[in-house]
Amino acid sequence: MRWPIRFQFLVPMACLVVGVLVAVSLWNGIVAGQRTRQQIENDLQEVAQTLIDASFPLTDTVLRQVASLSGSEFIYCDVRGHVLATSTPDLPVPHVASSDLLENASAIKLGPRVVIGTQGYYHTPLRIRGHAAADSPAVLHMLYPQRDYQQAWRHAFFPPLLIGALAIVLVSLLGTAIASRVTRPLHALQAQVDEISRGNFRQLPEPARDDEVADLSRSVNRMAETLTLYENQVRRSEQLRTLGQLGSGIGHQMRNSVTGCRLAIQLHARECPSGDACESLAVAERQLDLMEQHVRRFLVSGRAAPAAQRRVDVRDVVESVVSLVHPATRHLAVDVDWRRPAEAAMVSGHVEDLEQLLINLMLNAIEAAS
């Protein structure tokens, strides 16, 4: 199964970030909900304590004003359940056991849920002893609407979740952008490598960012450059090999032709009387010997092999060359004046190469003089 690098970067990072954001958002929502519940309970405790400490009687008007401020309904009745005052007329008194009555305002919590009519309330009964305006103990029933509590809880719980969801979306978009930015040059490198595999060794421009991807791009470009050099070398080697094969065939043909020419000259020399004709045939035979030497050297290595040097007298070399080019001088009517020096002129070199050098030099001079 193909697993692109983009997803290898994006999926683990997104899972980690999403998990952290979800956990943090849930925790913040739970803490916010608990704070909301605690705030409501603290408000009820303060309201209850205010009503307990009041020096005025708890009437319907007082309870309605307190209810409008706290959002809770109040029923003030005696221990037998007779309503003495209420914040809402016709609100029935919830049944409660004497053991469930709270003795002080600091113990007030959002009590069990009761349904009155079609609306649910959190019921908290509080026993009031020694009220300044009451002659006997009484019970204060506090009914906090469940709907108001749920609305306050939603207002506290959902904003952190909404912020977390928005953060998840932003992180996902940012991760996708970063992954695309990283993988885009990799796709370009992949296309370049595909082109290289097809024999197109073009080089890509280096990325603007100097990072690992840029290093990889430079390495691929160096590889393409090296492959270009190798391809040129292979092509040149192939050309040289083809040329060598062609030259080898031509060399063999030339060697056979030289051998045939030598045999013909030798046969003709036996039939000719002594004189200039025999001298010309000897020169031709020596020329054929030189040609055969060059052909043999060419066939051995495909190029001129380095010759072993030795001490040689230049006078002998020049004298041999003069005799070789004598037929050419007679044919072109050019006189060659050669006078052998009395003193030897010793040099270190190869006789055949020196002879070929002087032959080329003298033939050029003879052609120029003619």
Short mmCIF file of C-alpha atoms in Angstrom, two decimals:
data_model
loop_
_atom_site.label_atom_id
_atom_site.label_comp_id
_atom_site.label_asym_id
_atom_site.label_seq_id
_atom_site.Cartn_x
_atom_site.Cartn_y
_atom_site.Cartn_z
CA MET A 1 0.00 0.00 0.00
CA ARG A 2 1.41 3.38 -1.03
CA TRP A 3 1.96 5.74 1.92
CA PRO A 4 3.03 9.19 0.64
CA ILE A 5 5.50 11.26 2.65
CA ARG A 6 2.89 13.99 2.97
CA PHE A 7 0.66 11.67 4.97
CA GLN A 8 3.62 10.30 6.89
CA PHE A 9 4.26 13.84 8.14
CA LEU A 10 0.69 15.03 8.36
CA VAL A 11 -1.24 12.12 9.87
CA PRO A 12 0.89 11.52 13.01
CA MET A 13 1.24 15.22 13.67
CA ALA A 14 -2.48 15.84 13.07
CA CYS A 15 -3.47 12.93 15.32
CA LEU A 16 -1.22 14.19 18.10
CA VAL A 17 -2.38 17.78 17.82
CA VAL A 18 -6.05 16.82 17.47
CA GLY A 19 -5.81 14.51 20.48
CA VAL A 20 -4.18 17.20 22.60
CA LEU A 21 -6.66 19.86 21.51
CA VAL A 22 -9.65 17.59 22.10
CA ALA A 23 -8.36 16.62 25.54
CA VAL A 24 -7.64 20.23 26.48
CA SER A 25 -10.97 21.42 25.13
CA LEU A 26 -12.89 18.73 26.99
CA TRP A 27 -11.00 19.46 30.17
CA ASN A 28 -11.63 23.20 29.83
CA GLY A 29 -15.29 22.51 29.13
CA ILE A 30 -15.64 20.24 32.15
CA VAL A 31 -13.84 22.73 34.39
CA ALA A 32 -15.98 25.57 33.02
CA GLY A 33 -19.15 23.52 33.72
CA GLN A 34 -18.01 22.78 37.26
CA ARG A 35 -17.19 26.44 37.82
CA THR A 36 -20.64 27.39 36.57
CA ARG A 37 -22.30 24.92 38.96
CA GLN A 38 -20.12 26.15 41.81
CA GLN A 39 -20.97 29.76 40.98
CA ILE A 40 -24.70 29.00 41.02
CA GLU A 41 -24.38 27.17 44.35
CA ASN A 42 -22.39 30.06 45.84
CA ASP A 43 -25.06 32.51 44.69
CA LEU A 44 -27.78 30.36 46.29
CA GLN A 45 -25.79 30.14 49.53
CA GLU A 46 -25.41 33.93 49.66
CA VAL A 47 -29.10 34.47 48.88
CA ALA A 48 -30.15 31.94 51.50
CA GLN A 49 -27.86 33.44 54.10
CA THR A 50 -29.24 36.90 53.30
CA LEU A 51 -32.80 35.67 53.77
CA ILE A 52 -31.88 33.95 57.05
CA ASP A 53 -30.19 37.05 58.42
CA ALA A 54 -32.97 39.42 57.27
CA SER A 55 -34.77 41.32 60.03
CA PHE A 56 -37.87 41.79 57.95
CA PRO A 57 -40.56 39.17 57.31
CA LEU A 58 -40.29 36.99 54.20
CA THR A 59 -43.29 37.96 52.15
CA ASP A 60 -44.33 37.25 48.60
CA THR A 61 -42.95 40.60 47.48
CA VAL A 62 -39.57 39.97 49.07
CA LEU A 63 -39.30 36.49 47.58
CA ARG A 64 -40.29 37.73 44.12
CA GLN A 65 -37.56 40.39 44.25
CA VAL A 66 -35.01 37.88 45.39
CA ALA A 67 -36.13 35.43 42.68
CA SER A 68 -35.72 38.07 39.97
CA LEU A 69 -32.15 38.65 41.15
CA SER A 70 -31.05 35.04 41.64
CA GLY A 71 -33.11 33.28 38.96
CA SER A 72 -34.39 30.74 41.54
CA GLU A 73 -37.90 30.17 42.84
CA PHE A 74 -38.56 30.29 46.60
CA ILE A 75 -41.30 28.79 48.75
CA TYR A 76 -41.36 29.72 52.42
CA CYS A 77 -43.54 27.46 54.57
CA ASP A 78 -43.80 26.14 58.10
CA VAL A 79 -42.73 22.68 59.20
CA ARG A 80 -46.23 21.34 58.49
CA GLY A 81 -46.04 22.46 54.83
CA HIS A 82 -48.32 25.49 55.02
CA VAL A 83 -47.13 28.13 52.56
CA LEU A 84 -46.22 31.38 54.25
CA ALA A 85 -44.82 33.14 51.19
CA THR A 86 -43.87 32.25 47.66
CA SER A 87 -42.12 33.91 44.71
CA THR A 88 -44.62 32.40 42.27
CA PRO A 89 -48.29 31.91 43.10
CA ASP A 90 -49.78 28.42 42.90
CA LEU A 91 -46.33 26.82 43.01
CA PRO A 92 -46.79 23.50 44.86
CA VAL A 93 -44.56 22.62 47.78
CA PRO A 94 -42.30 19.68 46.93
CA HIS A 95 -42.42 16.79 49.33
CA VAL A 96 -39.25 16.36 51.32
CA ALA A 97 -38.30 14.20 54.27
CA SER A 98 -37.20 15.86 57.46
CA SER A 99 -33.84 14.09 57.20
CA ASP A 100 -33.16 15.81 53.87
CA LEU A 101 -33.48 19.32 55.29
CA LEU A 102 -30.27 21.29 55.35
CA GLU A 103 -29.38 23.06 58.57
CA ASN A 104 -27.17 25.91 57.31
CA ALA A 105 -26.77 27.93 54.13
CA SER A 106 -23.14 26.90 53.55
CA ALA A 107 -24.27 23.32 52.84
CA ILE A 108 -26.55 24.32 49.99
CA LYS A 109 -25.91 22.40 46.75
CA LEU A 110 -27.98 21.94 43.64
CA GLY A 111 -30.21 19.22 44.99
CA PRO A 112 -32.12 16.43 43.28
CA ARG A 113 -34.20 17.17 40.23
CA VAL A 114 -37.96 17.53 40.63
CA VAL A 115 -40.58 18.16 37.99
CA ILE A 116 -43.28 20.70 38.66
CA GLY A 117 -45.73 20.90 35.84
CA THR A 118 -43.66 20.68 32.68
CA GLN A 119 -40.48 22.23 34.03
CA GLY A 120 -37.66 20.63 35.95
CA TYR A 121 -36.02 22.21 39.01
CA TYR A 122 -33.08 21.48 41.27
CA HIS A 123 -34.70 21.34 44.71
CA THR A 124 -32.80 22.39 47.84
CA PRO A 125 -34.74 22.58 51.16
CA LEU A 126 -33.24 24.62 54.00
CA ARG A 127 -34.43 24.61 57.61
CA ILE A 128 -34.59 28.08 59.10
CA ARG A 129 -34.38 28.36 62.89
CA GLY A 130 -34.75 31.52 64.92
CA HIS A 131 -35.61 33.84 62.09
CA ALA A 132 -35.98 37.36 63.35
CA ALA A 133 -39.38 37.76 61.72
CA ALA A 134 -40.69 34.26 62.42
CA ASP A 135 -42.10 32.87 65.64
CA SER A 136 -41.33 29.20 64.89
CA PRO A 137 -38.95 27.14 62.71
CA ALA A 138 -39.73 27.14 58.99
CA VAL A 139 -38.50 25.64 55.73
CA LEU A 140 -37.23 27.56 52.73
CA HIS A 141 -37.57 25.60 49.48
CA MET A 142 -35.24 26.82 46.75
CA LEU A 143 -36.08 25.68 43.23
CA TYR A 144 -33.44 26.49 40.59
CA PRO A 145 -34.71 25.94 37.00
CA GLN A 146 -32.90 23.14 35.28
CA ARG A 147 -33.27 24.99 31.98
CA ASP A 148 -31.33 27.99 33.29
CA TYR A 149 -28.61 25.72 34.67
CA GLN A 150 -28.28 23.87 31.34
CA GLN A 151 -28.11 27.14 29.44
CA ALA A 152 -25.39 28.48 31.75
CA TRP A 153 -23.54 25.16 31.49
CA ARG A 154 -23.67 25.27 27.68
CA HIS A 155 -22.38 28.84 27.66
CA ALA A 156 -19.45 27.74 29.78
CA PHE A 157 -18.77 24.33 28.19
CA PHE A 158 -19.09 24.88 24.45
CA PRO A 159 -16.85 27.96 23.87
CA PRO A 160 -13.67 26.02 24.79
CA LEU A 161 -14.81 23.20 22.51
CA LEU A 162 -15.49 25.67 19.70
CA ILE A 163 -12.06 27.23 20.14
CA GLY A 164 -10.51 23.75 20.16
CA ALA A 165 -12.36 22.80 16.96
CA LEU A 166 -11.21 26.02 15.29
CA ALA A 167 -7.65 25.31 16.41
CA ILE A 168 -7.89 21.78 14.97
CA VAL A 169 -9.02 23.17 11.61
CA LEU A 170 -6.22 25.76 11.58
CA VAL A 171 -3.61 23.17 12.57
CA SER A 172 -4.86 20.79 9.88
CA LEU A 173 -4.69 23.51 7.23
CA LEU A 174 -1.23 24.57 8.41
CA GLY A 175 -0.02 20.96 8.46
CA THR A 176 -1.36 20.39 4.95
CA ALA A 177 0.36 23.55 3.70
CA ILE A 178 3.67 22.57 5.32
CA ALA A 179 3.45 19.01 3.97
CA SER A 180 2.68 20.34 0.47
CA ARG A 181 5.58 22.76 0.70
CA VAL A 182 7.92 19.94 1.66
CA THR A 183 6.65 17.39 -0.86
CA ARG A 184 6.39 19.75 -3.86
CA PRO A 185 10.18 19.83 -4.48
CA LEU A 186 10.28 16.09 -3.82
CA HIS A 187 7.78 15.57 -6.63
CA ALA A 188 9.99 17.70 -8.88
CA LEU A 189 12.99 15.55 -7.93
CA GLN A 190 10.97 12.42 -8.63
CA ALA A 191 10.12 13.72 -12.10
CA GLN A 192 13.79 14.57 -12.67
CA VAL A 193 14.91 11.08 -11.63
CA ASP A 194 12.30 9.60 -13.98
CA GLU A 195 13.70 11.73 -16.80
CA ILE A 196 17.23 10.56 -15.91
CA SER A 197 16.08 6.94 -16.05
CA ARG A 198 14.83 7.65 -19.60
CA GLY A 199 18.21 9.10 -20.61
CA ASN A 200 17.39 12.81 -20.28
CA PHE A 201 20.08 14.14 -17.93
CA ARG A 202 18.74 17.66 -17.57
CA GLN A 203 19.37 19.56 -14.35
CA LEU A 204 16.76 21.30 -12.23
CA PRO A 205 17.21 24.75 -10.67
CA GLU A 206 18.04 24.53 -7.00
CA PRO A 207 15.22 25.33 -4.53
CA ALA A 208 15.19 28.76 -2.93
CA ARG A 209 15.26 27.25 0.57
CA ASP A 210 18.63 25.96 1.74
CA ASP A 211 17.60 22.76 3.49
CA GLU A 212 17.88 18.99 3.15
CA VAL A 213 15.69 19.05 0.04
CA ALA A 214 18.11 21.54 -1.55
CA ASP A 215 21.02 19.22 -0.67
CA LEU A 216 19.16 16.32 -2.27
CA SER A 217 18.47 18.44 -5.37
CA ARG A 218 22.16 19.35 -5.68
CA SER A 219 23.11 15.68 -5.32
CA VAL A 220 20.67 14.70 -8.07
CA ASN A 221 22.03 17.46 -10.31
CA ARG A 222 25.59 16.23 -9.71
CA MET A 223 24.46 12.72 -10.55
CA ALA A 224 22.89 13.99 -13.78
CA GLU A 225 26.09 15.84 -14.66
CA THR A 226 28.19 12.74 -13.96
CA LEU A 227 25.87 10.58 -16.04
CA THR A 228 26.16 13.10 -18.88
CA LEU A 229 29.96 12.78 -18.77
CA TYR A 230 29.69 9.00 -18.62
CA GLU A 231 27.32 8.99 -21.56
CA ASN A 232 29.73 11.11 -23.60
CA GLN A 233 32.61 8.83 -22.66
CA VAL A 234 30.60 5.75 -23.58
CA ARG A 235 29.64 7.28 -26.91
CA ARG A 236 33.25 8.21 -27.60
CA SER A 237 34.42 4.75 -26.58
CA GLU A 238 31.81 3.22 -28.87
CA GLN A 239 32.95 5.45 -31.71
CA LEU A 240 36.58 4.56 -31.09
CA ARG A 241 35.70 0.88 -30.91
CA THR A 242 33.81 1.11 -34.19
CA LEU A 243 36.65 3.09 -35.73
CA GLY A 244 39.12 0.52 -34.41
CA GLN A 245 37.16 -2.32 -35.94
CA LEU A 246 36.94 -0.46 -39.23
CA GLY A 247 40.63 0.45 -39.11
CA SER A 248 41.57 -3.11 -38.23
CA GLY A 249 39.77 -4.39 -41.30
CA ILE A 250 41.36 -1.72 -43.49
CA GLY A 251 44.76 -2.43 -41.92
CA HIS A 252 44.51 -6.12 -42.73
CA GLN A 253 43.56 -5.31 -46.30
CA MET A 254 46.45 -2.85 -46.59
CA ARG A 255 48.86 -5.39 -45.13
CA ASN A 256 47.74 -7.97 -47.65
CA SER A 257 48.09 -5.41 -50.44
CA VAL A 258 51.59 -4.44 -49.23
CA THR A 259 52.60 -8.09 -49.15
CA GLY A 260 51.31 -8.54 -52.68
CA CYS A 261 53.15 -5.41 -53.87
CA ARG A 262 56.41 -6.58 -52.33
CA LEU A 263 56.17 -9.95 -54.01
CA ALA A 264 55.46 -8.31 -57.33
CA ILE A 265 58.41 -5.92 -56.91
CA GLN A 266 60.75 -8.73 -55.92
CA LEU A 267 59.71 -10.76 -58.95
CA HIS A 268 60.14 -7.72 -61.18
CA ALA A 269 63.57 -6.97 -59.68
CA ARG A 270 64.81 -10.44 -60.59
CA GLU A 271 63.89 -9.84 -64.21
CA CYS A 272 65.34 -6.33 -64.46
CA PRO A 273 69.02 -5.72 -65.26
CA SER A 274 71.18 -3.72 -62.91
CA GLY A 275 70.75 0.05 -63.04
CA ASP A 276 68.36 2.80 -62.08
CA ALA A 277 65.33 0.51 -62.35
CA CYS A 278 66.72 -1.81 -59.71
CA GLU A 279 67.47 1.16 -57.49
CA SER A 280 63.90 2.40 -57.82
CA LEU A 281 62.53 -1.03 -57.06
CA ALA A 282 64.72 -1.19 -53.94
CA VAL A 283 63.37 2.18 -52.81
CA ALA A 284 59.81 1.03 -53.42
CA GLU A 285 60.47 -2.13 -51.44
CA ARG A 286 61.83 -0.13 -48.52
CA GLN A 287 58.76 2.14 -48.65
CA LEU A 288 56.58 -0.95 -48.52
CA ASP A 289 58.58 -2.16 -45.51
CA LEU A 290 57.89 1.13 -43.72
CA MET A 291 54.22 0.94 -44.61
CA GLU A 292 54.03 -2.62 -43.33
CA GLN A 293 55.68 -1.59 -40.05
CA HIS A 294 53.13 1.18 -39.53
CA VAL A 295 50.24 -1.12 -40.40
CA ARG A 296 51.54 -3.78 -38.01
CA ARG A 297 51.84 -1.28 -35.17
CA PHE A 298 48.36 0.00 -35.91
CA LEU A 299 46.93 -3.52 -35.79
CA VAL A 300 48.62 -4.29 -32.47
CA SER A 301 47.13 -1.52 -30.40
CA GLY A 302 44.98 0.58 -32.67
CA ARG A 303 47.37 3.51 -32.19
CA ALA A 304 51.06 4.27 -32.45
CA ALA A 305 52.81 2.36 -29.66
CA PRO A 306 55.62 4.15 -27.78
CA ALA A 307 58.89 3.04 -29.41
CA ALA A 308 62.06 2.17 -27.52
CA GLN A 309 64.73 4.83 -28.02
CA ARG A 310 68.38 4.11 -28.84
CA ARG A 311 71.47 5.99 -29.93
CA VAL A 312 71.46 6.59 -33.69
CA ASP A 313 73.60 8.53 -36.13
CA VAL A 314 71.50 11.17 -37.85
CA ARG A 315 73.80 10.99 -40.93
CA ASP A 316 72.68 7.39 -41.56
CA VAL A 317 69.04 8.34 -41.15
CA VAL A 318 69.30 11.28 -43.54
CA GLU A 319 71.19 9.24 -46.08
CA SER A 320 68.54 6.54 -45.99
CA VAL A 321 65.74 9.10 -46.38
CA VAL A 322 67.51 10.80 -49.32
CA SER A 323 67.63 7.50 -51.15
CA LEU A 324 63.94 6.91 -50.39
CA VAL A 325 62.79 10.26 -51.76
CA HIS A 326 65.13 10.11 -54.78
CA PRO A 327 62.39 8.76 -57.11
CA ALA A 328 60.13 11.67 -56.08
CA THR A 329 62.88 14.21 -56.78
CA ARG A 330 63.48 12.78 -60.23
CA HIS A 331 59.79 12.77 -60.98
CA LEU A 332 59.36 16.41 -59.95
CA ALA A 333 62.74 17.50 -61.40
CA VAL A 334 64.07 18.71 -58.10
CA ASP A 335 67.73 18.33 -57.16
CA VAL A 336 68.67 17.25 -53.65
CA ASP A 337 72.19 18.16 -52.60
CA TRP A 338 73.25 15.86 -49.77
CA ARG A 339 76.78 15.92 -48.42
CA ARG A 340 77.52 13.55 -45.59
CA PRO A 341 79.27 15.36 -42.72
CA ALA A 342 82.57 14.03 -41.56
CA GLU A 343 81.64 14.11 -37.86
CA ALA A 344 78.94 11.84 -36.45
CA ALA A 345 75.70 13.43 -35.14
CA MET A 346 74.47 11.00 -32.48
CA VAL A 347 70.97 11.43 -31.02
CA SER A 348 68.68 9.31 -28.84
CA GLY A 349 65.56 8.28 -30.76
CA HIS A 350 63.71 5.70 -32.81
CA VAL A 351 64.98 5.06 -36.31
CA GLU A 352 61.59 4.46 -37.95
CA ASP A 353 60.01 7.56 -36.38
CA LEU A 354 62.98 9.73 -37.36
CA GLU A 355 62.87 8.38 -40.93
CA GLN A 356 59.11 9.10 -41.16
CA LEU A 357 59.67 12.59 -39.78
CA LEU A 358 62.39 13.40 -42.29
CA ILE A 359 60.46 11.81 -45.17
CA ASN A 360 57.44 14.06 -44.47
CA LEU A 361 59.68 17.10 -44.13
CA MET A 362 61.60 16.43 -47.35
CA LEU A 363 58.49 15.57 -49.35
CA ASN A 364 56.93 18.88 -48.32
CA ALA A 365 60.10 20.67 -49.30
CA ILE A 366 60.28 18.85 -52.64
CA GLU A 367 56.65 19.71 -53.44
CA ALA A 368 57.25 23.33 -52.51
CA ALA A 369 60.42 23.47 -54.62
CA SER A 370 58.70 21.98 -57.66
#
